[in-house]
Amino acid sequence: MEHEQEAFGDREERVTFLKGSARVVAIAVASNFAILLIKLIAYYSTGSASMLSEAIHSLVDALNQSLLAIGIAQSIRQPDPNHPYGFSRARYVYSLISGVGIFFLGAGVTCYHGVLNLVHPPTLEALPIAFSVLGASLLMESVSLWTALKQVRRSADESGVSLKDYVLRGRDPSAVAVLLEDGAAITGIFVATISLMLAHLTLNPVYDAVGSITIGGLLGAVALFLINRNSSALVGRSIPEERLRQIIELIESDNMIRSIHDVKATDLGADIVQFKAEVNFDGREVARIHVSKLNLEELLKEIQSFRSVAELEKFLLEHGEQVIDVLGSEVDRIETIIKKKAPEVRHVDLEIL
């Protein structure tokens, strides 16, 4: 257990690390359930397809963000014998399920309802209520979006990458999912508003149905992005090439290393990286460290006193074991340097060539 805590940190450390994402998700869930309620009231008052699409959108967002909360809770579980690298990838699993939910429940149902209203256009009523609801929804969604954006920016700065790169490959799928879903929600609100205005001004409900289909397409695009992003992380993607090169250069700069081969650095999620490499140590440097600890004059006298092969063999075996101990110490030293200079690397596996 001590090794597990050293490699992954205790529960309190991981909760501290994840509390930013948890806060973002909690705010998003609360706002989407509130928005869902007022949108349903507006739909029953107006009969608008776009308003129903927006209500479905908010329901799907609320349910999917609840899944993200479950993923965060799962990801901070302690490693166990069956999961030695922990549960950090659980967030990717639940974010992937969230993406699938958005695609089928959000995009699918919304597009279906839009097409249905193209074939059988409804009568739109009480449009002032709909516009009031959309305004209130925009305000609440903006608060959630701003919270998610601040968290993603903070995480991007900590990771030393741009906001765009973090959205594409960042370690926090939960905050990114909320950011994209809220961005789509605000875009959907504008689409619904324009659709209702056109339907009202032209007395043609087709615009409302087209708005519903457009919102469905928007949800589908967000869903496909999230599915692709999280499935890529789950199959074990490498860390960014620039960061990998920095770690390799750090190892190669050590005078104990001749060369490094077969390097693999896998993102385990939650800013945890598993690093593996085959390392060719400089035997002379290893032996030099061992020799520096010896009294060479006394060693020479000991060698000169040998009278049999057995004595020489015993001497060589003893010093050979000491050289191996030095090599092991050097491996530990390099692993410590890697973890210090690259804190996200929690598990290092150096194979000696």
mmCIF file of N, CA and C in Angstrom, residues 83-192:
data_model
loop_
_atom_site.group_PDB
_atom_site.id
_atom_site.type_symbol
_atom_site.label_atom_id
_atom_site.label_comp_id
_atom_site.label_asym_id
_atom_site.label_seq_id
_atom_site.Cartn_x
_atom_site.Cartn_y
_atom_site.Cartn_z
ATOM 1 N N HIS A 83 -6.303 -3.516 -10.080
ATOM 2 C CA HIS A 83 -6.138 -2.278 -10.851
ATOM 3 C C HIS A 83 -4.914 -1.537 -10.317
ATOM 4 N N PRO A 84 -3.714 -2.060 -10.586
ATOM 5 C CA PRO A 84 -2.493 -1.496 -9.992
ATOM 6 C C PRO A 84 -2.193 -0.065 -10.404
ATOM 7 N N TYR A 85 -2.713 0.372 -11.551
ATOM 8 C CA TYR A 85 -2.493 1.748 -11.983
ATOM 9 C C TYR A 85 -3.643 2.667 -11.598
ATOM 10 N N GLY A 86 -4.547 2.185 -10.767
ATOM 11 C CA GLY A 86 -5.641 3.015 -10.297
ATOM 12 C C GLY A 86 -6.823 3.049 -11.247
ATOM 13 N N PHE A 87 -7.730 3.980 -10.993
ATOM 14 C CA PHE A 87 -8.985 4.082 -11.742
ATOM 15 C C PHE A 87 -9.105 5.412 -12.475
ATOM 16 N N SER A 88 -7.973 6.046 -12.749
ATOM 17 C CA SER A 88 -8.016 7.390 -13.326
ATOM 18 C C SER A 88 -8.710 7.423 -14.684
ATOM 19 N N ARG A 89 -8.680 6.308 -15.416
ATOM 20 C CA ARG A 89 -9.319 6.293 -16.736
ATOM 21 C C ARG A 89 -10.845 6.197 -16.654
ATOM 22 N N ALA A 90 -11.370 6.039 -15.451
ATOM 23 C CA ALA A 90 -12.832 5.968 -15.308
ATOM 24 C C ALA A 90 -13.495 7.222 -15.850
ATOM 25 N N ARG A 91 -12.812 8.358 -15.734
ATOM 26 C CA ARG A 91 -13.396 9.599 -16.251
ATOM 27 C C ARG A 91 -13.552 9.551 -17.766
ATOM 28 N N TYR A 92 -12.608 8.894 -18.430
ATOM 29 C CA TYR A 92 -12.728 8.755 -19.885
ATOM 30 C C TYR A 92 -13.886 7.827 -20.246
ATOM 31 N N VAL A 93 -14.065 6.779 -19.431
ATOM 32 C CA VAL A 93 -15.162 5.834 -19.683
ATOM 33 C C VAL A 93 -16.509 6.551 -19.607
ATOM 34 N N TYR A 94 -16.709 7.299 -18.530
ATOM 35 C CA TYR A 94 -18.000 7.972 -18.347
ATOM 36 C C TYR A 94 -18.169 9.143 -19.309
ATOM 37 N N SER A 95 -17.072 9.773 -19.693
ATOM 38 C CA SER A 95 -17.171 10.828 -20.705
ATOM 39 C C SER A 95 -17.534 10.231 -22.059
ATOM 40 N N LEU A 96 -17.025 9.022 -22.341
ATOM 41 C CA LEU A 96 -17.389 8.341 -23.580
ATOM 42 C C LEU A 96 -18.872 7.973 -23.578
ATOM 43 N N ILE A 97 -19.343 7.437 -22.447
ATOM 44 C CA ILE A 97 -20.776 7.118 -22.339
ATOM 45 C C ILE A 97 -21.606 8.383 -22.513
ATOM 46 N N SER A 98 -21.115 9.484 -21.945
ATOM 47 C CA SER A 98 -21.804 10.769 -22.089
ATOM 48 C C SER A 98 -21.909 11.168 -23.555
ATOM 49 N N GLY A 99 -20.808 10.996 -24.295
ATOM 50 C CA GLY A 99 -20.828 11.329 -25.722
ATOM 51 C C GLY A 99 -21.822 10.480 -26.497
ATOM 52 N N VAL A 100 -21.873 9.195 -26.170
ATOM 53 C CA VAL A 100 -22.834 8.302 -26.831
ATOM 54 C C VAL A 100 -24.268 8.717 -26.495
ATOM 55 N N GLY A 101 -24.493 9.114 -25.241
ATOM 56 C CA GLY A 101 -25.821 9.565 -24.832
ATOM 57 C C GLY A 101 -26.241 10.821 -25.575
ATOM 58 N N ILE A 102 -25.299 11.754 -25.730
ATOM 59 C CA ILE A 102 -25.607 12.982 -26.474
ATOM 60 C C ILE A 102 -25.982 12.647 -27.914
ATOM 61 N N PHE A 103 -25.249 11.697 -28.509
ATOM 62 C CA PHE A 103 -25.481 11.371 -29.919
ATOM 63 C C PHE A 103 -26.866 10.760 -30.135
ATOM 64 N N PHE A 104 -27.188 9.758 -29.329
ATOM 65 C CA PHE A 104 -28.452 9.042 -29.563
ATOM 66 C C PHE A 104 -29.656 9.749 -28.938
ATOM 67 N N LEU A 105 -29.533 10.146 -27.664
ATOM 68 C CA LEU A 105 -30.668 10.764 -26.992
ATOM 69 C C LEU A 105 -30.842 12.228 -27.379
ATOM 70 N N GLY A 106 -29.713 12.929 -27.491
ATOM 71 C CA GLY A 106 -29.795 14.345 -27.829
ATOM 72 C C GLY A 106 -29.991 14.589 -29.308
ATOM 73 N N ALA A 107 -28.989 14.222 -30.096
ATOM 74 C CA ALA A 107 -29.038 14.486 -31.539
ATOM 75 C C ALA A 107 -30.150 13.683 -32.216
ATOM 76 N N GLY A 108 -30.254 12.404 -31.877
ATOM 77 C CA GLY A 108 -31.227 11.539 -32.543
ATOM 78 C C GLY A 108 -32.662 11.968 -32.298
ATOM 79 N N VAL A 109 -33.033 12.134 -31.021
ATOM 80 C CA VAL A 109 -34.409 12.510 -30.696
ATOM 81 C C VAL A 109 -34.739 13.897 -31.220
ATOM 82 N N THR A 110 -33.780 14.826 -31.110
ATOM 83 C CA THR A 110 -34.014 16.198 -31.569
ATOM 84 C C THR A 110 -34.242 16.242 -33.077
ATOM 85 N N CYS A 111 -33.408 15.565 -33.832
ATOM 86 C CA CYS A 111 -33.580 15.544 -35.295
ATOM 87 C C CYS A 111 -34.898 14.858 -35.677
ATOM 88 N N TYR A 112 -35.219 13.776 -34.986
ATOM 89 C CA TYR A 112 -36.475 13.076 -35.270
ATOM 90 C C TYR A 112 -37.669 14.000 -35.046
ATOM 91 N N HIS A 113 -37.635 14.717 -33.926
ATOM 92 C CA HIS A 113 -38.754 15.606 -33.627
ATOM 93 C C HIS A 113 -38.831 16.746 -34.647
ATOM 94 N N GLY A 114 -37.664 17.227 -35.097
ATOM 95 C CA GLY A 114 -37.650 18.286 -36.095
ATOM 96 C C GLY A 114 -38.241 17.831 -37.413
ATOM 97 N N VAL A 115 -37.865 16.632 -37.854
ATOM 98 C CA VAL A 115 -38.410 16.089 -39.104
ATOM 99 C C VAL A 115 -39.919 15.868 -38.973
ATOM 100 N N LEU A 116 -40.338 15.379 -37.803
ATOM 101 C CA LEU A 116 -41.766 15.151 -37.566
ATOM 102 C C LEU A 116 -42.548 16.456 -37.690
ATOM 103 N N ASN A 117 -41.974 17.547 -37.209
ATOM 104 C CA ASN A 117 -42.655 18.838 -37.294
ATOM 105 C C ASN A 117 -42.584 19.454 -38.686
ATOM 106 N N LEU A 118 -41.629 19.000 -39.500
ATOM 107 C CA LEU A 118 -41.632 19.414 -40.904
ATOM 108 C C LEU A 118 -42.819 18.795 -41.634
ATOM 109 N N VAL A 119 -43.106 17.551 -41.294
ATOM 110 C CA VAL A 119 -44.211 16.839 -41.937
ATOM 111 C C VAL A 119 -45.549 17.308 -41.384
ATOM 112 N N HIS A 120 -45.613 17.513 -40.082
ATOM 113 C CA HIS A 120 -46.857 17.953 -39.439
ATOM 114 C C HIS A 120 -46.569 19.208 -38.611
ATOM 115 N N PRO A 121 -46.514 20.374 -39.235
ATOM 116 C CA PRO A 121 -46.164 21.618 -38.527
ATOM 117 C C PRO A 121 -47.172 21.926 -37.416
ATOM 118 N N PRO A 122 -46.677 22.250 -36.214
ATOM 119 C CA PRO A 122 -47.573 22.583 -35.105
ATOM 120 C C PRO A 122 -47.971 24.063 -35.149
ATOM 121 N N THR A 123 -48.920 24.440 -34.319
ATOM 122 C CA THR A 123 -49.305 25.842 -34.166
ATOM 123 C C THR A 123 -48.522 26.436 -32.993
ATOM 124 N N LEU A 124 -47.794 27.521 -33.267
ATOM 125 C CA LEU A 124 -46.975 28.140 -32.234
ATOM 126 C C LEU A 124 -47.795 29.156 -31.460
ATOM 127 N N GLU A 125 -47.684 29.072 -30.121
ATOM 128 C CA GLU A 125 -48.443 29.968 -29.256
ATOM 129 C C GLU A 125 -47.532 30.495 -28.144
ATOM 130 N N ALA A 126 -47.990 31.588 -27.535
ATOM 131 C CA ALA A 126 -47.314 32.154 -26.350
ATOM 132 C C ALA A 126 -45.823 32.320 -26.563
ATOM 133 N N LEU A 127 -45.437 32.893 -27.696
ATOM 134 C CA LEU A 127 -44.014 33.046 -28.004
ATOM 135 C C LEU A 127 -43.277 33.966 -27.032
ATOM 136 N N PRO A 128 -43.900 34.994 -26.463
ATOM 137 C CA PRO A 128 -43.171 35.791 -25.464
ATOM 138 C C PRO A 128 -42.633 34.958 -24.305
ATOM 139 N N ILE A 129 -43.386 33.943 -23.916
ATOM 140 C CA ILE A 129 -42.914 33.054 -22.847
ATOM 141 C C ILE A 129 -41.661 32.315 -23.306
ATOM 142 N N ALA A 130 -41.685 31.841 -24.551
ATOM 143 C CA ALA A 130 -40.530 31.108 -25.083
ATOM 144 C C ALA A 130 -39.284 31.983 -25.103
ATOM 145 N N PHE A 131 -39.446 33.233 -25.548
ATOM 146 C CA PHE A 131 -38.289 34.123 -25.606
ATOM 147 C C PHE A 131 -37.771 34.452 -24.206
ATOM 148 N N SER A 132 -38.664 34.576 -23.239
ATOM 149 C CA SER A 132 -38.246 34.835 -21.855
ATOM 150 C C SER A 132 -37.457 33.654 -21.301
ATOM 151 N N VAL A 133 -37.943 32.455 -21.599
ATOM 152 C CA VAL A 133 -37.268 31.245 -21.139
ATOM 153 C C VAL A 133 -35.891 31.116 -21.772
ATOM 154 N N LEU A 134 -35.800 31.404 -23.048
ATOM 155 C CA LEU A 134 -34.506 31.324 -23.735
ATOM 156 C C LEU A 134 -33.519 32.330 -23.141
ATOM 157 N N GLY A 135 -34.016 33.513 -22.782
ATOM 158 C CA GLY A 135 -33.142 34.501 -22.154
ATOM 159 C C GLY A 135 -32.618 34.031 -20.811
ATOM 160 N N ALA A 136 -33.514 33.457 -19.998
ATOM 161 C CA ALA A 136 -33.097 32.943 -18.686
ATOM 162 C C ALA A 136 -32.120 31.778 -18.850
ATOM 163 N N SER A 137 -32.376 30.922 -19.842
ATOM 164 C CA SER A 137 -31.490 29.779 -20.099
ATOM 165 C C SER A 137 -30.111 30.257 -20.521
ATOM 166 N N LEU A 138 -30.083 31.297 -21.347
ATOM 167 C CA LEU A 138 -28.802 31.845 -21.795
ATOM 168 C C LEU A 138 -27.984 32.338 -20.612
ATOM 169 N N LEU A 139 -28.636 32.983 -19.666
ATOM 170 C CA LEU A 139 -27.937 33.498 -18.489
ATOM 171 C C LEU A 139 -27.335 32.357 -17.669
ATOM 172 N N MET A 140 -28.126 31.319 -17.394
ATOM 173 C CA MET A 140 -27.638 30.206 -16.573
ATOM 174 C C MET A 140 -26.564 29.394 -17.287
ATOM 175 N N GLU A 141 -26.755 29.166 -18.580
ATOM 176 C CA GLU A 141 -25.756 28.424 -19.348
ATOM 177 C C GLU A 141 -24.442 29.199 -19.414
ATOM 178 N N SER A 142 -24.532 30.521 -19.470
ATOM 179 C CA SER A 142 -23.324 31.347 -19.545
ATOM 180 C C SER A 142 -22.495 31.219 -18.269
ATOM 181 N N VAL A 143 -23.177 31.156 -17.122
ATOM 182 C CA VAL A 143 -22.469 30.983 -15.853
ATOM 183 C C VAL A 143 -21.730 29.651 -15.841
ATOM 184 N N SER A 144 -22.416 28.588 -16.263
ATOM 185 C CA SER A 144 -21.798 27.259 -16.303
ATOM 186 C C SER A 144 -20.634 27.232 -17.295
ATOM 187 N N LEU A 145 -20.839 27.849 -18.472
ATOM 188 C CA LEU A 145 -19.783 27.882 -19.490
ATOM 189 C C LEU A 145 -18.566 28.633 -18.981
ATOM 190 N N TRP A 146 -18.775 29.755 -18.322
ATOM 191 C CA TRP A 146 -17.660 30.546 -17.824
ATOM 192 C C TRP A 146 -16.869 29.776 -16.768
ATOM 193 N N THR A 147 -17.573 29.061 -15.898
ATOM 194 C CA THR A 147 -16.901 28.242 -14.882
ATOM 195 C C THR A 147 -16.046 27.153 -15.535
ATOM 196 N N ALA A 148 -16.605 26.468 -16.541
ATOM 197 C CA ALA A 148 -15.863 25.417 -17.244
ATOM 198 C C ALA A 148 -14.669 25.994 -17.993
ATOM 199 N N LEU A 149 -14.860 27.156 -18.611
ATOM 200 C CA LEU A 149 -13.776 27.779 -19.377
ATOM 201 C C LEU A 149 -12.617 28.157 -18.467
ATOM 202 N N LYS A 150 -12.915 28.708 -17.293
ATOM 203 C CA LYS A 150 -11.850 29.072 -16.346
ATOM 204 C C LYS A 150 -11.073 27.838 -15.901
ATOM 205 N N GLN A 151 -11.791 26.734 -15.640
ATOM 206 C CA GLN A 151 -11.123 25.515 -15.202
ATOM 207 C C GLN A 151 -10.242 24.942 -16.305
ATOM 208 N N VAL A 152 -10.746 24.924 -17.536
ATOM 209 C CA VAL A 152 -9.962 24.382 -18.651
ATOM 210 C C VAL A 152 -8.743 25.256 -18.916
ATOM 211 N N ARG A 153 -8.903 26.572 -18.856
ATOM 212 C CA ARG A 153 -7.758 27.472 -19.042
ATOM 213 C C ARG A 153 -6.707 27.257 -17.964
ATOM 214 N N ARG A 154 -7.163 27.115 -16.708
ATOM 215 C CA ARG A 154 -6.229 26.886 -15.604
ATOM 216 C C ARG A 154 -5.459 25.581 -15.817
ATOM 217 N N SER A 155 -6.171 24.546 -16.213
ATOM 218 C CA SER A 155 -5.526 23.253 -16.437
ATOM 219 C C SER A 155 -4.569 23.315 -17.622
ATOM 220 N N ALA A 156 -4.940 24.059 -18.666
ATOM 221 C CA ALA A 156 -4.064 24.206 -19.832
ATOM 222 C C ALA A 156 -2.780 24.923 -19.448
ATOM 223 N N ASP A 157 -2.900 25.982 -18.630
ATOM 224 C CA ASP A 157 -1.710 26.706 -18.174
ATOM 225 C C ASP A 157 -0.805 25.810 -17.334
ATOM 226 N N GLU A 158 -1.414 25.005 -16.465
ATOM 227 C CA GLU A 158 -0.627 24.091 -15.630
ATOM 228 C C GLU A 158 0.086 23.047 -16.472
ATOM 229 N N SER A 159 -0.540 22.639 -17.578
ATOM 230 C CA SER A 159 0.057 21.627 -18.453
ATOM 231 C C SER A 159 1.015 22.231 -19.473
ATOM 232 N N GLY A 160 1.051 23.576 -19.551
ATOM 233 C CA GLY A 160 1.950 24.242 -20.483
ATOM 234 C C GLY A 160 1.542 24.107 -21.937
ATOM 235 N N VAL A 161 0.242 24.015 -22.202
ATOM 236 C CA VAL A 161 -0.239 23.896 -23.586
ATOM 237 C C VAL A 161 -1.297 24.966 -23.831
ATOM 238 N N SER A 162 -1.630 25.165 -25.111
ATOM 239 C CA SER A 162 -2.650 26.141 -25.460
ATOM 240 C C SER A 162 -4.036 25.601 -25.107
ATOM 241 N N LEU A 163 -5.009 26.516 -25.060
ATOM 242 C CA LEU A 163 -6.380 26.112 -24.766
ATOM 243 C C LEU A 163 -6.891 25.120 -25.812
ATOM 244 N N LYS A 164 -6.586 25.382 -27.073
ATOM 245 C CA LYS A 164 -7.019 24.492 -28.155
ATOM 246 C C LYS A 164 -6.441 23.095 -27.985
ATOM 247 N N ASP A 165 -5.133 23.017 -27.725
ATOM 248 C CA ASP A 165 -4.492 21.704 -27.562
ATOM 249 C C ASP A 165 -5.046 20.963 -26.351
ATOM 250 N N TYR A 166 -5.381 21.717 -25.302
ATOM 251 C CA TYR A 166 -5.915 21.065 -24.110
ATOM 252 C C TYR A 166 -7.301 20.496 -24.385
ATOM 253 N N VAL A 167 -8.115 21.231 -25.122
ATOM 254 C CA VAL A 167 -9.439 20.721 -25.484
ATOM 255 C C VAL A 167 -9.306 19.442 -26.309
ATOM 256 N N LEU A 168 -8.291 19.401 -27.173
ATOM 257 C CA LEU A 168 -8.107 18.237 -28.042
ATOM 258 C C LEU A 168 -7.512 17.039 -27.293
ATOM 259 N N ARG A 169 -6.555 17.293 -26.368
ATOM 260 C CA ARG A 169 -5.824 16.186 -25.762
ATOM 261 C C ARG A 169 -5.654 16.307 -24.254
ATOM 262 N N GLY A 170 -6.226 17.323 -23.624
ATOM 263 C CA GLY A 170 -5.978 17.563 -22.206
ATOM 264 C C GLY A 170 -6.379 16.423 -21.304
ATOM 265 N N ARG A 171 -5.837 16.467 -20.079
ATOM 266 C CA ARG A 171 -5.996 15.350 -19.144
ATOM 267 C C ARG A 171 -7.360 15.300 -18.482
ATOM 268 N N ASP A 172 -8.133 16.407 -18.582
ATOM 269 C CA ASP A 172 -9.388 16.496 -17.839
ATOM 270 C C ASP A 172 -10.580 16.410 -18.789
ATOM 271 N N PRO A 173 -11.074 15.200 -19.074
ATOM 272 C CA PRO A 173 -12.187 15.062 -20.013
ATOM 273 C C PRO A 173 -13.500 15.604 -19.464
ATOM 274 N N SER A 174 -13.638 15.660 -18.146
ATOM 275 C CA SER A 174 -14.899 16.099 -17.543
ATOM 276 C C SER A 174 -15.144 17.583 -17.795
ATOM 277 N N ALA A 175 -14.155 18.429 -17.481
ATOM 278 C CA ALA A 175 -14.310 19.862 -17.687
ATOM 279 C C ALA A 175 -14.435 20.195 -19.167
ATOM 280 N N VAL A 176 -13.678 19.470 -20.016
ATOM 281 C CA VAL A 176 -13.759 19.703 -21.460
ATOM 282 C C VAL A 176 -15.154 19.353 -21.975
ATOM 283 N N ALA A 177 -15.711 18.238 -21.484
ATOM 284 C CA ALA A 177 -17.056 17.838 -21.908
ATOM 285 C C ALA A 177 -18.090 18.891 -21.521
ATOM 286 N N VAL A 178 -17.983 19.413 -20.297
ATOM 287 C CA VAL A 178 -18.914 20.462 -19.857
ATOM 288 C C VAL A 178 -18.752 21.709 -20.720
ATOM 289 N N LEU A 179 -17.500 22.068 -21.004
ATOM 290 C CA LEU A 179 -17.233 23.250 -21.838
ATOM 291 C C LEU A 179 -17.892 23.118 -23.206
ATOM 292 N N LEU A 180 -17.724 21.967 -23.839
ATOM 293 C CA LEU A 180 -18.289 21.769 -25.179
ATOM 294 C C LEU A 180 -19.816 21.689 -25.131
ATOM 295 N N GLU A 181 -20.349 20.992 -24.141
ATOM 296 C CA GLU A 181 -21.799 20.859 -24.034
ATOM 297 C C GLU A 181 -22.456 22.214 -23.765
ATOM 298 N N ASP A 182 -21.833 23.026 -22.890
ATOM 299 C CA ASP A 182 -22.400 24.345 -22.608
ATOM 300 C C ASP A 182 -22.256 25.275 -23.809
ATOM 301 N N GLY A 183 -21.119 25.133 -24.528
ATOM 302 C CA GLY A 183 -20.957 25.925 -25.741
ATOM 303 C C GLY A 183 -22.019 25.579 -26.773
ATOM 304 N N ALA A 184 -22.297 24.280 -26.906
ATOM 305 C CA ALA A 184 -23.348 23.847 -27.831
ATOM 306 C C ALA A 184 -24.716 24.321 -27.356
ATOM 307 N N ALA A 185 -24.907 24.330 -26.030
ATOM 308 C CA ALA A 185 -26.197 24.757 -25.476
ATOM 309 C C ALA A 185 -26.461 26.230 -25.781
ATOM 310 N N ILE A 186 -25.440 27.056 -25.606
ATOM 311 C CA ILE A 186 -25.620 28.491 -25.879
ATOM 312 C C ILE A 186 -25.849 28.723 -27.374
ATOM 313 N N THR A 187 -25.109 27.998 -28.206
ATOM 314 C CA THR A 187 -25.335 28.098 -29.648
ATOM 315 C C THR A 187 -26.757 27.652 -29.992
ATOM 316 N N GLY A 188 -27.202 26.588 -29.342
ATOM 317 C CA GLY A 188 -28.564 26.095 -29.573
ATOM 318 C C GLY A 188 -29.626 27.098 -29.168
ATOM 319 N N ILE A 189 -29.355 27.838 -28.093
ATOM 320 C CA ILE A 189 -30.312 28.865 -27.658
ATOM 321 C C ILE A 189 -30.450 29.948 -28.731
ATOM 322 N N PHE A 190 -29.324 30.358 -29.304
ATOM 323 C CA PHE A 190 -29.386 31.364 -30.370
ATOM 324 C C PHE A 190 -30.115 30.822 -31.604
ATOM 325 N N VAL A 191 -29.855 29.543 -31.930
ATOM 326 C CA VAL A 191 -30.539 28.934 -33.077
ATOM 327 C C VAL A 191 -32.047 28.889 -32.826
ATOM 328 N N ALA A 192 -32.430 28.469 -31.616
ATOM 329 C CA ALA A 192 -33.859 28.388 -31.287
ATOM 330 C C ALA A 192 -34.508 29.766 -31.328
#
